[in-house]
mmCIF file of C-alpha atoms in Angstrom:
data_model
loop_
_atom_site.group_PDB
_atom_site.id
_atom_site.type_symbol
_atom_site.label_atom_id
_atom_site.label_comp_id
_atom_site.label_asym_id
_atom_site.label_seq_id
_atom_site.Cartn_x
_atom_site.Cartn_y
_atom_site.Cartn_z
ATOM 1 C CA UNK Y 1 12.572 23.711 -37.444
ATOM 2 C CA UNK Y 2 10.569 20.860 -38.921
ATOM 3 C CA UNK Y 3 7.011 20.338 -37.760
ATOM 4 C CA UNK Y 4 5.105 17.080 -37.948
ATOM 5 C CA UNK Y 5 2.103 17.261 -35.673
ATOM 6 C CA UNK Y 6 -0.425 19.768 -34.435
ATOM 7 C CA UNK Y 7 -1.237 19.995 -30.734
ATOM 8 C CA UNK Y 8 -4.202 22.247 -30.134
ATOM 9 C CA UNK Y 9 -3.656 25.301 -32.302
ATOM 10 C CA UNK Y 10 0.136 25.121 -32.225
ATOM 11 C CA UNK Y 11 2.499 23.227 -34.429
ATOM 12 C CA UNK Y 12 4.847 21.024 -32.417
ATOM 13 C CA UNK Y 13 8.548 21.145 -33.137
ATOM 14 C CA UNK Y 14 10.330 17.944 -34.046
ATOM 15 C CA UNK Y 15 12.310 18.095 -30.791
ATOM 16 C CA UNK Y 16 9.082 18.351 -28.796
ATOM 17 C CA UNK Y 17 7.659 15.297 -30.548
ATOM 18 C CA UNK Y 18 10.809 13.303 -29.839
ATOM 19 C CA UNK Y 19 10.618 14.333 -26.191
ATOM 20 C CA UNK Y 20 6.961 13.321 -25.944
ATOM 21 C CA UNK Y 21 7.767 9.906 -27.388
ATOM 22 C CA UNK Y 22 10.525 9.359 -24.837
ATOM 23 C CA UNK Y 23 8.288 10.727 -22.080
ATOM 24 C CA UNK Y 24 5.785 8.002 -22.934
ATOM 25 C CA UNK Y 25 8.490 5.329 -23.119
ATOM 26 C CA UNK Y 26 10.081 6.184 -19.760
ATOM 27 C CA UNK Y 27 6.830 6.101 -17.832
ATOM 28 C CA UNK Y 28 5.642 3.134 -19.869
ATOM 29 C CA UNK Y 29 8.619 1.396 -18.303
ATOM 30 C CA UNK Y 30 7.292 2.671 -14.980
ATOM 31 C CA UNK Y 31 4.000 0.847 -15.598
ATOM 32 C CA UNK Y 32 5.812 -2.443 -16.163
ATOM 33 C CA UNK Y 33 8.016 -1.995 -13.094
ATOM 34 C CA UNK Y 34 4.994 -1.025 -10.980
ATOM 35 C CA UNK Y 35 3.060 -4.146 -11.972
ATOM 36 C CA UNK Y 36 6.077 -6.301 -11.149
ATOM 37 C CA UNK Y 37 6.486 -4.409 -7.876
ATOM 38 C CA UNK Y 38 2.859 -4.995 -6.875
ATOM 39 C CA UNK Y 39 3.205 -8.729 -7.488
ATOM 40 C CA UNK Y 40 6.441 -8.847 -5.481
ATOM 41 C CA UNK Y 41 4.947 -6.912 -2.564
ATOM 42 C CA UNK Y 42 1.882 -9.147 -2.412
ATOM 43 C CA UNK Y 43 4.117 -12.224 -2.489
ATOM 44 C CA UNK Y 44 6.218 -10.695 0.287
ATOM 45 C CA UNK Y 45 3.368 -9.986 2.700
ATOM 46 C CA UNK Y 46 1.505 -13.223 1.983
ATOM 47 C CA UNK Y 47 4.533 -15.499 2.388
ATOM 48 C CA UNK Y 48 5.411 -13.761 5.663
ATOM 49 C CA UNK Y 49 1.850 -14.238 6.956
ATOM 50 C CA UNK Y 50 1.174 -10.535 7.370
ATOM 51 C CA UNK Y 51 -2.315 -9.372 8.274
ATOM 52 C CA UNK Y 52 -4.933 -7.790 6.029
ATOM 53 C CA UNK Y 53 -3.700 -4.223 6.558
ATOM 54 C CA UNK Y 54 -0.309 -5.187 5.142
ATOM 55 C CA UNK Y 55 -1.982 -6.748 2.110
ATOM 56 C CA UNK Y 56 -4.232 -3.710 1.686
ATOM 57 C CA UNK Y 57 -1.238 -1.383 1.994
ATOM 58 C CA UNK Y 58 0.690 -3.263 -0.679
ATOM 59 C CA UNK Y 59 -2.315 -3.157 -3.020
ATOM 60 C CA UNK Y 60 -2.957 0.564 -2.485
ATOM 61 C CA UNK Y 61 0.692 1.493 -2.952
ATOM 62 C CA UNK Y 62 1.121 -0.733 -6.004
ATOM 63 C CA UNK Y 63 -2.073 0.485 -7.677
ATOM 64 C CA UNK Y 64 -1.189 4.123 -7.007
ATOM 65 C CA UNK Y 65 2.122 3.586 -8.807
ATOM 66 C CA UNK Y 66 0.424 1.846 -11.721
ATOM 67 C CA UNK Y 67 -2.221 4.579 -11.956
ATOM 68 C CA UNK Y 68 0.291 7.429 -11.892
ATOM 69 C CA UNK Y 69 2.586 5.905 -14.518
ATOM 70 C CA UNK Y 70 -0.366 4.891 -16.693
ATOM 71 C CA UNK Y 71 -1.911 8.362 -16.725
ATOM 72 C CA UNK Y 72 1.455 9.931 -17.488
ATOM 73 C CA UNK Y 73 2.121 7.468 -20.304
ATOM 74 C CA UNK Y 74 -1.308 7.972 -21.858
ATOM 75 C CA UNK Y 75 -1.003 11.757 -21.614
ATOM 76 C CA UNK Y 76 2.303 11.782 -23.460
ATOM 77 C CA UNK Y 77 1.180 9.118 -25.942
ATOM 78 C CA UNK Y 78 -1.815 11.091 -27.223
ATOM 79 C CA UNK Y 79 -0.020 14.391 -27.793
ATOM 80 C CA UNK Y 80 -1.450 14.611 -31.332
ATOM 81 C CA UNK Y 81 -5.045 14.329 -30.084
ATOM 82 C CA UNK Y 82 -5.768 17.610 -28.247
ATOM 83 C CA UNK Y 83 -9.055 16.602 -26.594
ATOM 84 C CA UNK Y 84 -7.772 13.227 -25.384
ATOM 85 C CA UNK Y 85 -4.500 14.813 -24.315
ATOM 86 C CA UNK Y 86 -6.305 17.414 -22.185
ATOM 87 C CA UNK Y 87 -8.281 14.709 -20.379
ATOM 88 C CA UNK Y 88 -5.174 12.693 -19.594
ATOM 89 C CA UNK Y 89 -3.316 15.841 -18.543
ATOM 90 C CA UNK Y 90 -5.898 16.331 -15.800
ATOM 91 C CA UNK Y 91 -5.610 12.678 -14.780
ATOM 92 C CA UNK Y 92 -1.811 12.837 -14.987
ATOM 93 C CA UNK Y 93 -1.623 15.767 -12.568
ATOM 94 C CA UNK Y 94 -4.311 14.331 -10.295
ATOM 95 C CA UNK Y 95 -2.437 11.020 -10.151
ATOM 96 C CA UNK Y 96 0.462 12.714 -8.383
ATOM 97 C CA UNK Y 97 -1.759 13.337 -5.351
ATOM 98 C CA UNK Y 98 -2.911 9.714 -5.505
ATOM 99 C CA UNK Y 99 0.679 8.458 -5.572
ATOM 100 C CA UNK Y 100 1.713 10.622 -2.620
ATOM 101 C CA UNK Y 101 -1.173 9.321 -0.513
ATOM 102 C CA UNK Y 102 -0.544 5.797 -1.792
ATOM 103 C CA UNK Y 103 3.112 5.995 -0.769
ATOM 104 C CA UNK Y 104 2.259 7.190 2.743
ATOM 105 C CA UNK Y 105 -0.372 4.484 3.248
ATOM 106 C CA UNK Y 106 1.890 1.446 3.897
ATOM 107 C CA UNK Y 107 3.869 3.321 6.544
ATOM 108 C CA UNK Y 108 0.714 4.532 8.288
ATOM 109 C CA UNK Y 109 -1.293 1.302 8.167
ATOM 110 C CA UNK Y 110 1.538 -1.027 9.148
ATOM 111 C CA UNK Y 111 4.422 0.198 11.289
ATOM 112 C CA UNK Y 112 2.654 3.362 12.519
ATOM 113 C CA UNK Y 113 -0.857 1.943 12.937
ATOM 114 C CA UNK Y 114 -0.684 2.412 16.728
ATOM 115 C CA UNK Y 115 0.470 6.033 16.299
ATOM 116 C CA UNK Y 116 -2.946 7.080 14.951
ATOM 117 C CA UNK Y 117 -1.824 5.813 11.561
ATOM 118 C CA UNK Y 118 -5.317 5.055 10.280
ATOM 119 C CA UNK Y 119 -6.611 8.515 11.218
ATOM 120 C CA UNK Y 120 -3.625 10.215 9.593
ATOM 121 C CA UNK Y 121 -4.060 8.070 6.475
ATOM 122 C CA UNK Y 122 -7.705 9.134 6.198
ATOM 123 C CA UNK Y 123 -6.707 12.805 6.499
ATOM 124 C CA UNK Y 124 -4.002 12.426 3.852
ATOM 125 C CA UNK Y 125 -6.417 10.736 1.447
ATOM 126 C CA UNK Y 126 -8.958 13.515 2.000
ATOM 127 C CA UNK Y 127 -6.237 16.057 1.183
ATOM 128 C CA UNK Y 128 -5.321 14.010 -1.901
ATOM 129 C CA UNK Y 129 -8.927 13.935 -3.110
ATOM 130 C CA UNK Y 130 -9.183 17.697 -2.611
ATOM 131 C CA UNK Y 131 -6.025 18.021 -4.702
ATOM 132 C CA UNK Y 132 -7.543 15.817 -7.402
ATOM 133 C CA UNK Y 133 -10.689 17.955 -7.545
ATOM 134 C CA UNK Y 134 -8.611 21.132 -7.602
ATOM 135 C CA UNK Y 135 -6.589 19.818 -10.539
ATOM 136 C CA UNK Y 136 -9.767 19.014 -12.445
ATOM 137 C CA UNK Y 137 -10.620 22.713 -12.575
ATOM 138 C CA UNK Y 138 -7.163 24.299 -12.513
ATOM 139 C CA UNK Y 139 -4.896 21.974 -14.480
ATOM 140 C CA UNK Y 140 -3.728 24.819 -16.746
ATOM 141 C CA UNK Y 141 -3.319 27.335 -13.912
ATOM 142 C CA UNK Y 142 -1.114 27.904 -10.874
ATOM 143 C CA UNK Y 143 1.559 25.416 -11.963
ATOM 144 C CA UNK Y 144 4.148 26.627 -9.453
ATOM 145 C CA UNK Y 145 1.598 26.537 -6.646
ATOM 146 C CA UNK Y 146 0.522 23.020 -7.632
ATOM 147 C CA UNK Y 147 4.156 21.872 -7.644
ATOM 148 C CA UNK Y 148 4.672 23.396 -4.201
ATOM 149 C CA UNK Y 149 1.594 21.514 -2.960
ATOM 150 C CA UNK Y 150 3.009 18.254 -4.341
ATOM 151 C CA UNK Y 151 6.311 18.800 -2.544
ATOM 152 C CA UNK Y 152 4.754 19.859 0.770
ATOM 153 C CA UNK Y 153 2.299 16.966 0.761
ATOM 154 C CA UNK Y 154 5.120 14.579 -0.108
ATOM 155 C CA UNK Y 155 6.995 15.592 3.041
ATOM 156 C CA UNK Y 156 4.000 15.478 5.414
ATOM 157 C CA UNK Y 157 5.327 12.397 7.220
ATOM 158 C CA UNK Y 158 8.800 13.824 7.796
ATOM 159 C CA UNK Y 159 7.941 14.198 11.495
ATOM 160 C CA UNK Y 160 7.604 10.423 11.815
ATOM 161 C CA UNK Y 161 11.122 9.722 10.552
ATOM 162 C CA UNK Y 162 12.799 9.841 14.009
ATOM 163 C CA UNK Y 163 10.323 7.204 15.234
ATOM 164 C CA UNK Y 164 10.981 5.063 12.165
ATOM 165 C CA UNK Y 165 14.751 5.528 12.559
ATOM 166 C CA UNK Y 166 14.682 4.147 16.107
ATOM 167 C CA UNK Y 167 11.985 1.485 15.880
ATOM 168 C CA UNK Y 168 12.039 0.398 12.229
ATOM 169 C CA UNK Y 169 15.435 0.790 10.578
ATOM 170 C CA UNK Y 170 17.868 3.618 9.782
ATOM 171 C CA UNK Y 171 18.270 2.056 6.332
ATOM 172 C CA UNK Y 172 14.529 2.298 5.714
ATOM 173 C CA UNK Y 173 14.521 5.977 6.652
ATOM 174 C CA UNK Y 174 17.498 6.645 4.385
ATOM 175 C CA UNK Y 175 15.740 5.012 1.422
ATOM 176 C CA UNK Y 176 12.572 6.992 2.152
ATOM 177 C CA UNK Y 177 14.546 10.230 2.409
ATOM 178 C CA UNK Y 178 16.525 9.592 -0.761
ATOM 179 C CA UNK Y 179 13.302 8.808 -2.613
ATOM 180 C CA UNK Y 180 11.770 12.053 -1.381
ATOM 181 C CA UNK Y 181 14.849 13.973 -2.511
ATOM 182 C CA UNK Y 182 14.638 12.414 -5.983
ATOM 183 C CA UNK Y 183 11.066 13.645 -6.335
ATOM 184 C CA UNK Y 184 11.850 17.068 -4.846
ATOM 185 C CA UNK Y 185 14.922 17.745 -6.977
ATOM 186 C CA UNK Y 186 13.013 16.516 -10.002
ATOM 187 C CA UNK Y 187 10.427 19.232 -9.389
ATOM 188 C CA UNK Y 188 13.116 21.794 -10.253
ATOM 189 C CA UNK Y 189 13.426 20.333 -13.744
ATOM 190 C CA UNK Y 190 9.646 20.022 -13.992
ATOM 191 C CA UNK Y 191 9.406 23.811 -13.694
ATOM 192 C CA UNK Y 192 12.544 24.593 -15.752
ATOM 193 C CA UNK Y 193 10.704 25.083 -19.038
ATOM 194 C CA UNK Y 194 13.611 26.644 -20.943
ATOM 195 C CA UNK Y 195 15.827 23.602 -20.451
ATOM 196 C CA UNK Y 196 15.717 21.209 -23.435
ATOM 197 C CA UNK Y 197 14.133 17.866 -22.546
ATOM 198 C CA UNK Y 198 13.369 19.123 -19.031
ATOM 199 C CA UNK Y 199 10.220 17.015 -18.750
ATOM 200 C CA UNK Y 200 12.101 13.874 -19.759
ATOM 201 C CA UNK Y 201 14.667 14.618 -17.049
ATOM 202 C CA UNK Y 202 11.783 15.029 -14.584
ATOM 203 C CA UNK Y 203 10.526 11.587 -15.588
ATOM 204 C CA UNK Y 204 13.855 9.978 -14.713
ATOM 205 C CA UNK Y 205 13.790 11.663 -11.301
ATOM 206 C CA UNK Y 206 10.278 10.308 -10.739
ATOM 207 C CA UNK Y 207 11.461 6.807 -11.628
ATOM 208 C CA UNK Y 208 14.379 7.204 -9.225
ATOM 209 C CA UNK Y 209 12.092 8.311 -6.402
ATOM 210 C CA UNK Y 210 9.686 5.442 -7.030
ATOM 211 C CA UNK Y 211 12.466 2.855 -7.036
ATOM 212 C CA UNK Y 212 13.881 4.139 -3.730
ATOM 213 C CA UNK Y 213 10.488 4.150 -2.042
ATOM 214 C CA UNK Y 214 9.627 0.708 -3.391
ATOM 215 C CA UNK Y 215 12.907 -0.633 -1.996
ATOM 216 C CA UNK Y 216 12.024 0.785 1.435
ATOM 217 C CA UNK Y 217 8.527 -0.708 1.317
ATOM 218 C CA UNK Y 218 9.569 -4.123 0.046
ATOM 219 C CA UNK Y 219 12.596 -4.701 2.276
ATOM 220 C CA UNK Y 220 11.579 -2.882 5.456
ATOM 221 C CA UNK Y 221 8.085 -1.409 5.868
ATOM 222 C CA UNK Y 222 6.042 -4.403 4.688
ATOM 223 C CA UNK Y 223 8.156 -6.817 6.740
ATOM 224 C CA UNK Y 224 8.204 -4.860 9.992
ATOM 225 C CA UNK Y 225 5.870 -5.359 12.915
ATOM 226 C CA UNK Y 226 3.696 -2.437 14.048
ATOM 227 C CA UNK Y 227 5.522 -0.118 16.431
ATOM 228 C CA UNK Y 228 3.933 -0.252 19.885
ATOM 229 C CA UNK Y 229 3.223 2.891 21.891
#
């Protein structure tokens, strides 16, 4: 098969180069959508006179989306520059922990703030930072274990869903669940290395999960009042 570019010490196949280009394009689209989403969320909470924790939640969630999609896009864009690519690979994997914590934050700081939401948010961010540090030293190792950690951390708030179902909205819970399933099912393709264009497929699942979670945040979580004990 034709080769065009060298990545590290290995020649990349033409198909791999095409996939990397589309990997960058798909998550480049994610950057644009995330920026738009952040603006929309800020407009939503400000026009509805929400307090500072709602504004902070929207900013954290929006920036975590932008950061994750940016690191992924840069990683796949610099595939012909081994040193740069390795740096962004670390940031790309670390950004997943940031996004998970960033996605949990609006739920914890707004509707669940009276259910020890702030304390739980702090714990989740500590776990995320530990994950980031772990990725810095093990980005090329334990891929299946890292993926399992992503999935488990992503479902940490599953125990709060009954509370949200009753006091927030069944529709919100459904959107949160569907988003989680998009990410989780996508992890299968992320690990399925023998499948052609498996990483590109994973990217579409990530976009699907992000869109579902954004919908839940924008239409339900950021508009709801804190649930009282």
